[in-house]
Amino acid sequence: MDSTFVSNGLELACHIGRPPGDVQPGPGVILCHGFPIETLDAERSAGTFPQLMDRMASTLGCVTLTFNFRGCGNSEGDFSLQGWIDDLRAAISHLLTVSDPSGVILVGTNTGGSIAVCVGADDPRVAAVGLLSPRADFDDWAQHPRRFLEHAREIGAIHDRKFPASTDEWAREFRRFRPVASARRFAPRPMLVMHGDEDDSVPVSDARQLVNAHGDAELSLLEGAGHRLRHDPRAIAILLGWLDRMRSVQHHPSAAAG
């Protein structure tokens, strides 16, 4: 079901998946897309995610949600890292409003995975996180912020030529949020990290940094896989199996955090 919710006054497009039968006890699932890669790719961000979320809902027996971060797809607004953090927090609240899960499992691809662990570290509603090809930091963006700002405009993630009001403040957010430190704080709640050993966008060392910081995360390296793991059937099979296992625990996220 296609719908919307509001984050900081912006209307964000989302898709909610529901199982064909009764919803089974346990956490719901939210899937976060990554930062667009190609020119005008922002318009198509997460375009195939609704089908995956419907499959997850049917397979796992839970309510699922995917959405477009601000600046992407049919969502309003312009990209900022703080804005995307706020959007995910709002998405969690929205899922809890439209359903009654015992908590939320966050799944994120690429930048979406990095944001998922940053949000999850400080949100007791998050029971577990699954990260696909996550980046360990945003330092490459921070090193050349004006170049990255132009890139964000070129791919369509920033529409307003007057945005941001302060490039310096917009860029400071890239060092404010630290996925590795967040992974450390997220422990001992469960974390899965998947990475392709032939990823030419994010090195495997990023995945290892996150896993080592957490201390007890599951690491799955996929032989011959590239950056976009959501298109790899092996990755989806591993993810669905892990999600089923996480939901079967059926513990409240606050218990998992303790």
mmCIF file with all atom_site columns, N, CA, C and O in Angstrom, residues 212-230:
data_model
loop_
_atom_site.group_PDB
_atom_site.id
_atom_site.type_symbol
_atom_site.label_atom_id
_atom_site.label_alt_id
_atom_site.label_comp_id
_atom_site.label_asym_id
_atom_site.label_entity_id
_atom_site.label_seq_id
_atom_site.pdbx_PDB_ins_code
_atom_site.Cartn_x
_atom_site.Cartn_y
_atom_site.Cartn_z
_atom_site.occupancy
_atom_site.B_iso_or_equiv
_atom_site.pdbx_formal_charge
_atom_site.auth_seq_id
_atom_site.auth_comp_id
_atom_site.auth_asym_id
_atom_site.auth_atom_id
_atom_site.pdbx_PDB_model_num
ATOM 1  N N  . ASN A 1 212 ? 33.746 -5.030  13.863 1.00 0.00 ? 212 ASN A N  1
ATOM 2  C CA . ASN A 1 212 ? 34.680 -5.023  14.989 1.00 0.00 ? 212 ASN A CA 1
ATOM 3  C C  . ASN A 1 212 ? 34.241 -4.060  16.087 1.00 0.00 ? 212 ASN A C  1
ATOM 4  O O  . ASN A 1 212 ? 34.409 -4.341  17.275 1.00 0.00 ? 212 ASN A O  1
ATOM 5  N N  . ALA A 1 213 ? 33.673 -2.913  15.684 1.00 0.00 ? 213 ALA A N  1
ATOM 6  C CA . ALA A 1 213 ? 33.208 -1.951  16.675 1.00 0.00 ? 213 ALA A CA 1
ATOM 7  C C  . ALA A 1 213 ? 32.052 -2.506  17.493 1.00 0.00 ? 213 ALA A C  1
ATOM 8  O O  . ALA A 1 213 ? 31.967 -2.289  18.703 1.00 0.00 ? 213 ALA A O  1
ATOM 9  N N  . HIS A 1 214 ? 31.165 -3.227  16.837 1.00 0.00 ? 214 HIS A N  1
ATOM 10 C CA . HIS A 1 214 ? 30.019 -3.819  17.528 1.00 0.00 ? 214 HIS A CA 1
ATOM 11 C C  . HIS A 1 214 ? 30.477 -4.904  18.494 1.00 0.00 ? 214 HIS A C  1
ATOM 12 O O  . HIS A 1 214 ? 30.007 -4.985  19.629 1.00 0.00 ? 214 HIS A O  1
ATOM 13 N N  . GLY A 1 215 ? 31.367 -5.756  18.042 1.00 0.00 ? 215 GLY A N  1
ATOM 14 C CA . GLY A 1 215 ? 31.929 -6.790  18.900 1.00 0.00 ? 215 GLY A CA 1
ATOM 15 C C  . GLY A 1 215 ? 31.267 -8.147  18.798 1.00 0.00 ? 215 GLY A C  1
ATOM 16 O O  . GLY A 1 215 ? 31.883 -9.160  19.125 1.00 0.00 ? 215 GLY A O  1
ATOM 17 N N  . ASP A 1 216 ? 30.025 -8.204  18.339 1.00 0.00 ? 216 ASP A N  1
ATOM 18 C CA . ASP A 1 216 ? 29.329 -9.487  18.255 1.00 0.00 ? 216 ASP A CA 1
ATOM 19 C C  . ASP A 1 216 ? 28.417 -9.545  17.035 1.00 0.00 ? 216 ASP A C  1
ATOM 20 O O  . ASP A 1 216 ? 27.429 -10.276 17.016 1.00 0.00 ? 216 ASP A O  1
ATOM 21 N N  . ALA A 1 217 ? 28.733 -8.740  16.019 1.00 0.00 ? 217 ALA A N  1
ATOM 22 C CA . ALA A 1 217 ? 27.895 -8.698  14.818 1.00 0.00 ? 217 ALA A CA 1
ATOM 23 C C  . ALA A 1 217 ? 28.184 -9.896  13.919 1.00 0.00 ? 217 ALA A C  1
ATOM 24 O O  . ALA A 1 217 ? 29.267 -10.481 13.971 1.00 0.00 ? 217 ALA A O  1
ATOM 25 N N  . GLU A 1 218 ? 27.208 -10.248 13.094 1.00 0.00 ? 218 GLU A N  1
ATOM 26 C CA . GLU A 1 218 ? 27.381 -11.300 12.099 1.00 0.00 ? 218 GLU A CA 1
ATOM 27 C C  . GLU A 1 218 ? 27.871 -10.660 10.800 1.00 0.00 ? 218 GLU A C  1
ATOM 28 O O  . GLU A 1 218 ? 27.281 -9.694  10.326 1.00 0.00 ? 218 GLU A O  1
ATOM 29 N N  . LEU A 1 219 ? 28.940 -11.203 10.225 1.00 0.00 ? 219 LEU A N  1
ATOM 30 C CA . LEU A 1 219 ? 29.473 -10.699 8.971  1.00 0.00 ? 219 LEU A CA 1
ATOM 31 C C  . LEU A 1 219 ? 29.317 -11.753 7.891  1.00 0.00 ? 219 LEU A C  1
ATOM 32 O O  . LEU A 1 219 ? 29.715 -12.900 8.063  1.00 0.00 ? 219 LEU A O  1
ATOM 33 N N  . SER A 1 220 ? 28.722 -11.357 6.774  1.00 0.00 ? 220 SER A N  1
ATOM 34 C CA . SER A 1 220 ? 28.540 -12.259 5.643  1.00 0.00 ? 220 SER A CA 1
ATOM 35 C C  . SER A 1 220 ? 29.147 -11.617 4.408  1.00 0.00 ? 220 SER A C  1
ATOM 36 O O  . SER A 1 220 ? 28.632 -10.617 3.899  1.00 0.00 ? 220 SER A O  1
ATOM 37 N N  . LEU A 1 221 ? 30.285 -12.157 3.947  1.00 0.00 ? 221 LEU A N  1
ATOM 38 C CA . LEU A 1 221 ? 30.936 -11.670 2.731  1.00 0.00 ? 221 LEU A CA 1
ATOM 39 C C  . LEU A 1 221 ? 30.518 -12.537 1.552  1.00 0.00 ? 221 LEU A C  1
ATOM 40 O O  . LEU A 1 221 ? 30.656 -13.762 1.590  1.00 0.00 ? 221 LEU A O  1
ATOM 41 N N  . LEU A 1 222 ? 29.994 -11.913 0.520  1.00 0.00 ? 222 LEU A N  1
ATOM 42 C CA . LEU A 1 222 ? 29.476 -12.643 -0.632 1.00 0.00 ? 222 LEU A CA 1
ATOM 43 C C  . LEU A 1 222 ? 30.507 -12.646 -1.760 1.00 0.00 ? 222 LEU A C  1
ATOM 44 O O  . LEU A 1 222 ? 30.871 -11.585 -2.295 1.00 0.00 ? 222 LEU A O  1
ATOM 45 N N  . GLU A 1 223 ? 30.951 -13.814 -2.128 1.00 0.00 ? 223 GLU A N  1
ATOM 46 C CA . GLU A 1 223 ? 31.985 -13.967 -3.146 1.00 0.00 ? 223 GLU A CA 1
ATOM 47 C C  . GLU A 1 223 ? 31.477 -13.515 -4.513 1.00 0.00 ? 223 GLU A C  1
ATOM 48 O O  . GLU A 1 223 ? 30.400 -13.915 -4.967 1.00 0.00 ? 223 GLU A O  1
ATOM 49 N N  . GLY A 1 224 ? 32.247 -12.649 -5.148 1.00 0.00 ? 224 GLY A N  1
ATOM 50 C CA . GLY A 1 224 ? 31.913 -12.193 -6.490 1.00 0.00 ? 224 GLY A CA 1
ATOM 51 C C  . GLY A 1 224 ? 30.828 -11.134 -6.550 1.00 0.00 ? 224 GLY A C  1
ATOM 52 O O  . GLY A 1 224 ? 30.452 -10.692 -7.636 1.00 0.00 ? 224 GLY A O  1
ATOM 53 N N  . ALA A 1 225 ? 30.321 -10.704 -5.402 1.00 0.00 ? 225 ALA A N  1
ATOM 54 C CA . ALA A 1 225 ? 29.228 -9.729  -5.380 1.00 0.00 ? 225 ALA A CA 1
ATOM 55 C C  . ALA A 1 225 ? 29.764 -8.305  -5.418 1.00 0.00 ? 225 ALA A C  1
ATOM 56 O O  . ALA A 1 225 ? 30.830 -8.010  -4.877 1.00 0.00 ? 225 ALA A O  1
ATOM 57 N N  . GLY A 1 226 ? 29.001 -7.425  -6.062 1.00 0.00 ? 226 GLY A N  1
ATOM 58 C CA . GLY A 1 226 ? 29.367 -6.020  -6.140 1.00 0.00 ? 226 GLY A CA 1
ATOM 59 C C  . GLY A 1 226 ? 28.668 -5.185  -5.084 1.00 0.00 ? 226 GLY A C  1
ATOM 60 O O  . GLY A 1 226 ? 28.386 -5.655  -3.981 1.00 0.00 ? 226 GLY A O  1
ATOM 61 N N  . HIS A 1 227 ? 28.350 -3.944  -5.456 1.00 0.00 ? 227 HIS A N  1
ATOM 62 C CA . HIS A 1 227 ? 27.844 -2.976  -4.478 1.00 0.00 ? 227 HIS A CA 1
ATOM 63 C C  . HIS A 1 227 ? 26.352 -3.140  -4.177 1.00 0.00 ? 227 HIS A C  1
ATOM 64 O O  . HIS A 1 227 ? 25.938 -3.024  -3.035 1.00 0.00 ? 227 HIS A O  1
ATOM 65 N N  . ARG A 1 228 ? 25.562 -3.411  -5.195 1.00 0.00 ? 228 ARG A N  1
ATOM 66 C CA . ARG A 1 228 ? 24.108 -3.423  -5.004 1.00 0.00 ? 228 ARG A CA 1
ATOM 67 C C  . ARG A 1 228 ? 23.623 -4.824  -4.641 1.00 0.00 ? 228 ARG A C  1
ATOM 68 O O  . ARG A 1 228 ? 23.101 -5.568  -5.473 1.00 0.00 ? 228 ARG A O  1
ATOM 69 N N  . LEU A 1 229 ? 23.755 -5.147  -3.383 1.00 0.00 ? 229 LEU A N  1
ATOM 70 C CA . LEU A 1 229 ? 23.441 -6.504  -2.918 1.00 0.00 ? 229 LEU A CA 1
ATOM 71 C C  . LEU A 1 229 ? 21.953 -6.827  -3.009 1.00 0.00 ? 229 LEU A C  1
ATOM 72 O O  . LEU A 1 229 ? 21.582 -8.000  -3.031 1.00 0.00 ? 229 LEU A O  1
ATOM 73 N N  . ARG A 1 230 ? 21.110 -5.801  -3.064 1.00 0.00 ? 230 ARG A N  1
ATOM 74 C CA . ARG A 1 230 ? 19.673 -6.091  -3.110 1.00 0.00 ? 230 ARG A CA 1
ATOM 75 C C  . ARG A 1 230 ? 19.291 -6.835  -4.388 1.00 0.00 ? 230 ARG A C  1
ATOM 76 O O  . ARG A 1 230 ? 18.208 -7.410  -4.474 1.00 0.00 ? 230 ARG A O  1
#
